[in-house]
Tab-separated table of C-alpha atoms in Angstrom:
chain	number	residue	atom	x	y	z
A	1	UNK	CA	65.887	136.663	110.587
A	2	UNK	CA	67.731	136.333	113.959
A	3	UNK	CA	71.777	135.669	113.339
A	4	UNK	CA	71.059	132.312	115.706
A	5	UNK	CA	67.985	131.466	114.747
A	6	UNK	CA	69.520	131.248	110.709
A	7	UNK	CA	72.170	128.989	111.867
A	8	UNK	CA	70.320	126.565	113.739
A	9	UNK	CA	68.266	126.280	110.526
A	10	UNK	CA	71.331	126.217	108.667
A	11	UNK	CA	72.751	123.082	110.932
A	12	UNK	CA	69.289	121.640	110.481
A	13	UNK	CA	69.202	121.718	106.954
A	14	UNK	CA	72.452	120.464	106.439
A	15	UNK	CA	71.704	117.336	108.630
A	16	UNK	CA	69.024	116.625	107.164
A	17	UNK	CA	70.802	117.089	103.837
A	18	UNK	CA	73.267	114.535	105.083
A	19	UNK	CA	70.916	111.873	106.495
A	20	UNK	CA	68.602	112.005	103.349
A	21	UNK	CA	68.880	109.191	100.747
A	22	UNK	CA	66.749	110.609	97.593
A	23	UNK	CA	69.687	111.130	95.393
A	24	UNK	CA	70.319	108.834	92.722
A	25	UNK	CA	73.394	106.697	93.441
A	26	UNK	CA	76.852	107.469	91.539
A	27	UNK	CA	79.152	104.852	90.083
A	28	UNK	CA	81.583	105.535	92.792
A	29	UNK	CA	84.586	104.493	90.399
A	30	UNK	CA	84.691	101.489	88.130
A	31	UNK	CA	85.728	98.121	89.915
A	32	UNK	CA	88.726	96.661	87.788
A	33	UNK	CA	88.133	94.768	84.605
A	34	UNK	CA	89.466	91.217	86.932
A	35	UNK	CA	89.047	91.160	90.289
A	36	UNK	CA	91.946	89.790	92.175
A	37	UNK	CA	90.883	87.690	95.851
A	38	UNK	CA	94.888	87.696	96.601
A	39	UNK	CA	94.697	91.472	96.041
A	40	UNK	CA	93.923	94.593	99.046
A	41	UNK	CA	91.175	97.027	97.813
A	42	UNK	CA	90.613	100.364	98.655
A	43	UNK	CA	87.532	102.226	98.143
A	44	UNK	CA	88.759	105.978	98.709
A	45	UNK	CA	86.643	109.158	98.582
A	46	UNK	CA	87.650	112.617	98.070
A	47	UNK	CA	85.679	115.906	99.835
A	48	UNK	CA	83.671	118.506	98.890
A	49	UNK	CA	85.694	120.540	97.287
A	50	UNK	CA	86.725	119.013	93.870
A	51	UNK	CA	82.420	118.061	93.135
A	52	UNK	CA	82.451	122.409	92.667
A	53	UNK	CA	85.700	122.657	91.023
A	54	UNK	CA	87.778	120.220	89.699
A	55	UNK	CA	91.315	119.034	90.062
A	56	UNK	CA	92.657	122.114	88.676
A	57	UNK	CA	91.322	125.211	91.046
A	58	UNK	CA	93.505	125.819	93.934
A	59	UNK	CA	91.954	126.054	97.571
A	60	UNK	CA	91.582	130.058	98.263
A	61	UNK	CA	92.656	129.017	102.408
A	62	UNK	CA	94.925	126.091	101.797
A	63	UNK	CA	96.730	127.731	98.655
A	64	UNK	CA	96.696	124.070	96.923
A	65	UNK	CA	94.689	122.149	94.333
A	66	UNK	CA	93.397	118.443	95.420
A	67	UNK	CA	95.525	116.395	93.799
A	68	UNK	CA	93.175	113.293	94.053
A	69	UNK	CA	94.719	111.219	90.706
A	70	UNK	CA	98.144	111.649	92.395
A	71	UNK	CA	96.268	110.744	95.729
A	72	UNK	CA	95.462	107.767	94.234
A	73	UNK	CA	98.681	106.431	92.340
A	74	UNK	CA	100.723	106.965	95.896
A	75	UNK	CA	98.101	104.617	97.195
A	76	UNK	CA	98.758	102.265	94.278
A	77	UNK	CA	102.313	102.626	95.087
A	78	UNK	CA	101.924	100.841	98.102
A	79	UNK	CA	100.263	97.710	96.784
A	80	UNK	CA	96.462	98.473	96.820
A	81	UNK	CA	93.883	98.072	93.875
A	82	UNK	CA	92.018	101.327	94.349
A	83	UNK	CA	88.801	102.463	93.172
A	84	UNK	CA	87.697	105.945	93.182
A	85	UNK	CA	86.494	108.870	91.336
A	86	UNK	CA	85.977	112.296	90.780
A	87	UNK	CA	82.702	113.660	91.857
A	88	UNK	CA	81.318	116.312	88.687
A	89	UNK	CA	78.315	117.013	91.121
A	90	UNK	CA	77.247	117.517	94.514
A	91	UNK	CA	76.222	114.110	95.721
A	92	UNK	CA	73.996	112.968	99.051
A	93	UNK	CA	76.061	111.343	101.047
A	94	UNK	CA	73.693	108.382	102.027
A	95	UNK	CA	73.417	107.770	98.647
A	96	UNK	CA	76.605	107.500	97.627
A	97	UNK	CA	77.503	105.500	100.375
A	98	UNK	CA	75.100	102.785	99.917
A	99	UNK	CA	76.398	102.791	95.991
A	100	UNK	CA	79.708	101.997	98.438
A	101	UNK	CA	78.340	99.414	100.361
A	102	UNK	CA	77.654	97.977	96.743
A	103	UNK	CA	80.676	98.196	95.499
A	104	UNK	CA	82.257	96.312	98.712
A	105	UNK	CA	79.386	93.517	98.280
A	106	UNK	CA	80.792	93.062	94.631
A	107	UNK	CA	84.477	92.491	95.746
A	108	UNK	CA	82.753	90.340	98.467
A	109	UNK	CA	80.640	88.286	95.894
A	110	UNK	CA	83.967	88.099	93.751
A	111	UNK	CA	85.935	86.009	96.363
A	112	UNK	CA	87.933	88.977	98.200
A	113	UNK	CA	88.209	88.538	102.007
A	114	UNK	CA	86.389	91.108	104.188
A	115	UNK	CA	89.865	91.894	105.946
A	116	UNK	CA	91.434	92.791	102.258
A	117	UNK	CA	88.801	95.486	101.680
A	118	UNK	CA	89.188	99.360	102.862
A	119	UNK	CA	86.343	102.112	102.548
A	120	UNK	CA	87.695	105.508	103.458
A	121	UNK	CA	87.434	109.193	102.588
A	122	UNK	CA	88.763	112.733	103.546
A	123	UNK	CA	86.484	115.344	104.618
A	124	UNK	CA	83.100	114.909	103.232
A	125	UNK	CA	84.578	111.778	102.090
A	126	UNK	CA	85.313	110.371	105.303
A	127	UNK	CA	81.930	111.480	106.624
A	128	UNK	CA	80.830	109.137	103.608
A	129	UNK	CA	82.927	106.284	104.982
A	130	UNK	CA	81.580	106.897	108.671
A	131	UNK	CA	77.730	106.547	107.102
A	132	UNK	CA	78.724	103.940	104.203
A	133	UNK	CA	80.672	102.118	108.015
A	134	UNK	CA	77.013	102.079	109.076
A	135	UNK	CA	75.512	100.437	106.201
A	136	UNK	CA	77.842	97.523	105.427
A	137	UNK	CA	76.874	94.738	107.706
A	138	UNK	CA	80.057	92.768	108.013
A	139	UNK	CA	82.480	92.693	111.070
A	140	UNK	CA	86.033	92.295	108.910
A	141	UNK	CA	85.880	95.433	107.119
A	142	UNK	CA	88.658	98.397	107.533
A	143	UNK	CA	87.344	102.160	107.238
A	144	UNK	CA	89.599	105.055	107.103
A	145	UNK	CA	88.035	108.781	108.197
A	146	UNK	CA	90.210	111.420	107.337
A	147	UNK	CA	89.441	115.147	108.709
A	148	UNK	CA	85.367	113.906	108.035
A	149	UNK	CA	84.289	114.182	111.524
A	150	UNK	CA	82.804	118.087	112.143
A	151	UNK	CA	84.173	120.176	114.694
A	152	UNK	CA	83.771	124.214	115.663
A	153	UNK	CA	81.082	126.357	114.654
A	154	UNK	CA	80.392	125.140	111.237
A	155	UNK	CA	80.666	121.539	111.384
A	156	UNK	CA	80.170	120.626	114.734
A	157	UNK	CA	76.516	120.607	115.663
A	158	UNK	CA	75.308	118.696	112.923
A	159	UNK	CA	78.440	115.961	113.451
A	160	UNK	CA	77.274	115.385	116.758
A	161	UNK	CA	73.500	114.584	115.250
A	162	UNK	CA	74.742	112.421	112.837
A	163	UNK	CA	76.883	110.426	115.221
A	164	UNK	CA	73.682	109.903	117.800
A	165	UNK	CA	71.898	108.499	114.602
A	166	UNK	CA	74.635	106.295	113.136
A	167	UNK	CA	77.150	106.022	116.199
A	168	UNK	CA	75.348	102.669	117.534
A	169	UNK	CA	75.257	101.469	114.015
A	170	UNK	CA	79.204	101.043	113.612
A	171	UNK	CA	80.944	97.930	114.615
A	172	UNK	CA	83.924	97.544	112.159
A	173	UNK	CA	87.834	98.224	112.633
A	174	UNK	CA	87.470	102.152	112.255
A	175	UNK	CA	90.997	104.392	111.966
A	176	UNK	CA	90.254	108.105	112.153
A	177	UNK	CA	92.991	111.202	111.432
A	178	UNK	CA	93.079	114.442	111.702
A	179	UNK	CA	95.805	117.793	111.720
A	180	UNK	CA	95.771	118.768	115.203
A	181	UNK	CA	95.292	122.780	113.069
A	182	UNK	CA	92.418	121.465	111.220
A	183	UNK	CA	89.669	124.312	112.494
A	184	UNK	CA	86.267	122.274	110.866
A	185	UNK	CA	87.295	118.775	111.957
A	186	UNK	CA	88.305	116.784	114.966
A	187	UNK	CA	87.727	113.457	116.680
A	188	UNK	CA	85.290	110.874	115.322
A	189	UNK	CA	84.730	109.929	119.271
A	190	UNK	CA	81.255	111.106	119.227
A	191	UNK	CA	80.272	108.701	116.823
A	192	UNK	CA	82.312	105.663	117.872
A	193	UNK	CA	81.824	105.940	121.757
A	194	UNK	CA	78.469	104.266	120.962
A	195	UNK	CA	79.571	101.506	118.527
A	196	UNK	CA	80.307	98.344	119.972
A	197	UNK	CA	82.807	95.499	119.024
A	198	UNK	CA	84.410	98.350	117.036
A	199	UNK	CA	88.960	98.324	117.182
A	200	UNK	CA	89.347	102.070	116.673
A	201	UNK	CA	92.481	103.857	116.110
A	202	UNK	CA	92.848	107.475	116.300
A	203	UNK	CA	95.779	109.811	115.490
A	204	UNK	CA	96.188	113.801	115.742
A	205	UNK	CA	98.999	114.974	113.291
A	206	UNK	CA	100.620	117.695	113.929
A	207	UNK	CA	101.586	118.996	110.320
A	208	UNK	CA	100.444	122.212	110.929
A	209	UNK	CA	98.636	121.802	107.056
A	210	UNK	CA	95.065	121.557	109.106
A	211	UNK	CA	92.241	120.678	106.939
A	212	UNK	CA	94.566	120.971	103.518
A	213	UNK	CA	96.744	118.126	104.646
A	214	UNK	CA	95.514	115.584	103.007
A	215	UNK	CA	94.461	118.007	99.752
A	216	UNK	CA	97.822	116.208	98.493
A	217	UNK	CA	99.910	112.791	98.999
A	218	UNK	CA	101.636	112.900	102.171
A	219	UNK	CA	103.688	110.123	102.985
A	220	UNK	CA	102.831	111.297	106.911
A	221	UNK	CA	99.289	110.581	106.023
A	222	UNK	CA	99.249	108.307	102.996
A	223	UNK	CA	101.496	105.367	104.760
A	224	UNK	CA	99.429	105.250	107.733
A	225	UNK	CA	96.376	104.656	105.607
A	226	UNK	CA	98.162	102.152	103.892
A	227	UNK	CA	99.106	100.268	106.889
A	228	UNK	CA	95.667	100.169	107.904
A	229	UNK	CA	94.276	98.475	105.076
A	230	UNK	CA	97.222	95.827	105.073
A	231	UNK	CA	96.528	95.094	108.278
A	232	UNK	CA	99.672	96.779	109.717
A	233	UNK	CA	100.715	98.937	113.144
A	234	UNK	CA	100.128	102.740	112.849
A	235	UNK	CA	101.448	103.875	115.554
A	236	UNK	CA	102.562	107.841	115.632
């Protein structure tokens, strides 16, 4: 088969992949045992990597492992009630997000304020928050996309599709961030030029960690997000 001709069908597949909803949906994290109204919530996805291998195995590029429990308890740290997991499988990302959009319509149901609840994600997490952003019909809601919008070669092609089917579907307070080395992911602009009545917030960090950045708990990256879902500047 042709080198082009293989990827295109490649970047076909994969969008397709990403757009189809036939998967069962995952738990997503357990909600806590009392739910809180006075509390802040965050929702907060991790990427591809760990659903293959674990906490444990270290990146073979970013020389790291993902340290998504530590991830979490720095977001603790700063006063949210988070809910997450780790993935033991490859999941479909429309069908994990709508098991998000549940999860948010629980916290809803239980008294917590639109404005107190964050959905966000890193990587294939954050491309899970731009589809889950989609979903959730309510105009209060804060998403965070880290690194989770493609870019280059790999990514990029079928980014661009997914943002021409879900771009005009977004219309929430988005905040996207990215390392200005990451060489698979860039702006979310594709997606959120066709949203309307959206407040987006974009920042390009310049860590030099690209795509592994946020494999750990930054305070460069971890207070912004924070900010964000208390409803705070986050200004470079």
């Amino acid at each position: 088969m042709h080198v082009l001709t293989r990827v295109v069908l490649l970047n076909l597949f994969a969008v397709a992949w990403i757009l189809s909803g036939s998967a069962p949906v995952s738990t997503q994290g357990q909600l806590p045992a009392k739910i809180d109204p006075a509390k802040r919530y965050l929702i907060y996805m991790h990427g591809g990597w760990p659903e293959m291998h674990g906490q444990s195995r270290e990146h073979p590029k970013y020389g790291k492992r993902h340290e998504f429990d530590e991830i979490l308890d720095a977001f603790r740290a700063t006063g949210l009630e988070v809910i997450g997991e780790v993935r033991e499988d490859r999941v479909r990302p429309p069908a994990y997000a709508a098991g998000v959009a549940q999860l948010f319509k629980q916290l809803l149901s239980a008294g917590v304020p639109a404005t107190q609840i964050t959905v966000g994600g890193h990587s294939k997490g954050g491309m899970m928050t731009l589809i889950a952003s989609s979903q959730i019909q309510n105009p209060k809601v804060n998403f965070v996309n880290l690194a989770g919008c493609g870019a280059g070669p790999q990514f990029g092609r079928w980014f661009q599709r997914v943002a021409q089917r879900i771009g005009p579907q977004i219309q929430w307070r988005f905040f996207s961030m990215y390392d200005a080395e990451d060489e698979i992911s860039g702006s979310c602009d594709a997606a959120i030029s066709q949203a309307s009545h959206t407040e987006f917030r974009e920042i390009v960090l310049k860590t030099g960690q690209g795509h592994g950045l946020f494999y750990t708990p930054k305070a460069v990256w971890i207070d912004r997000v924070a900010k964000w879902a208390h409803g705070q500047d986050v200004s470079e």
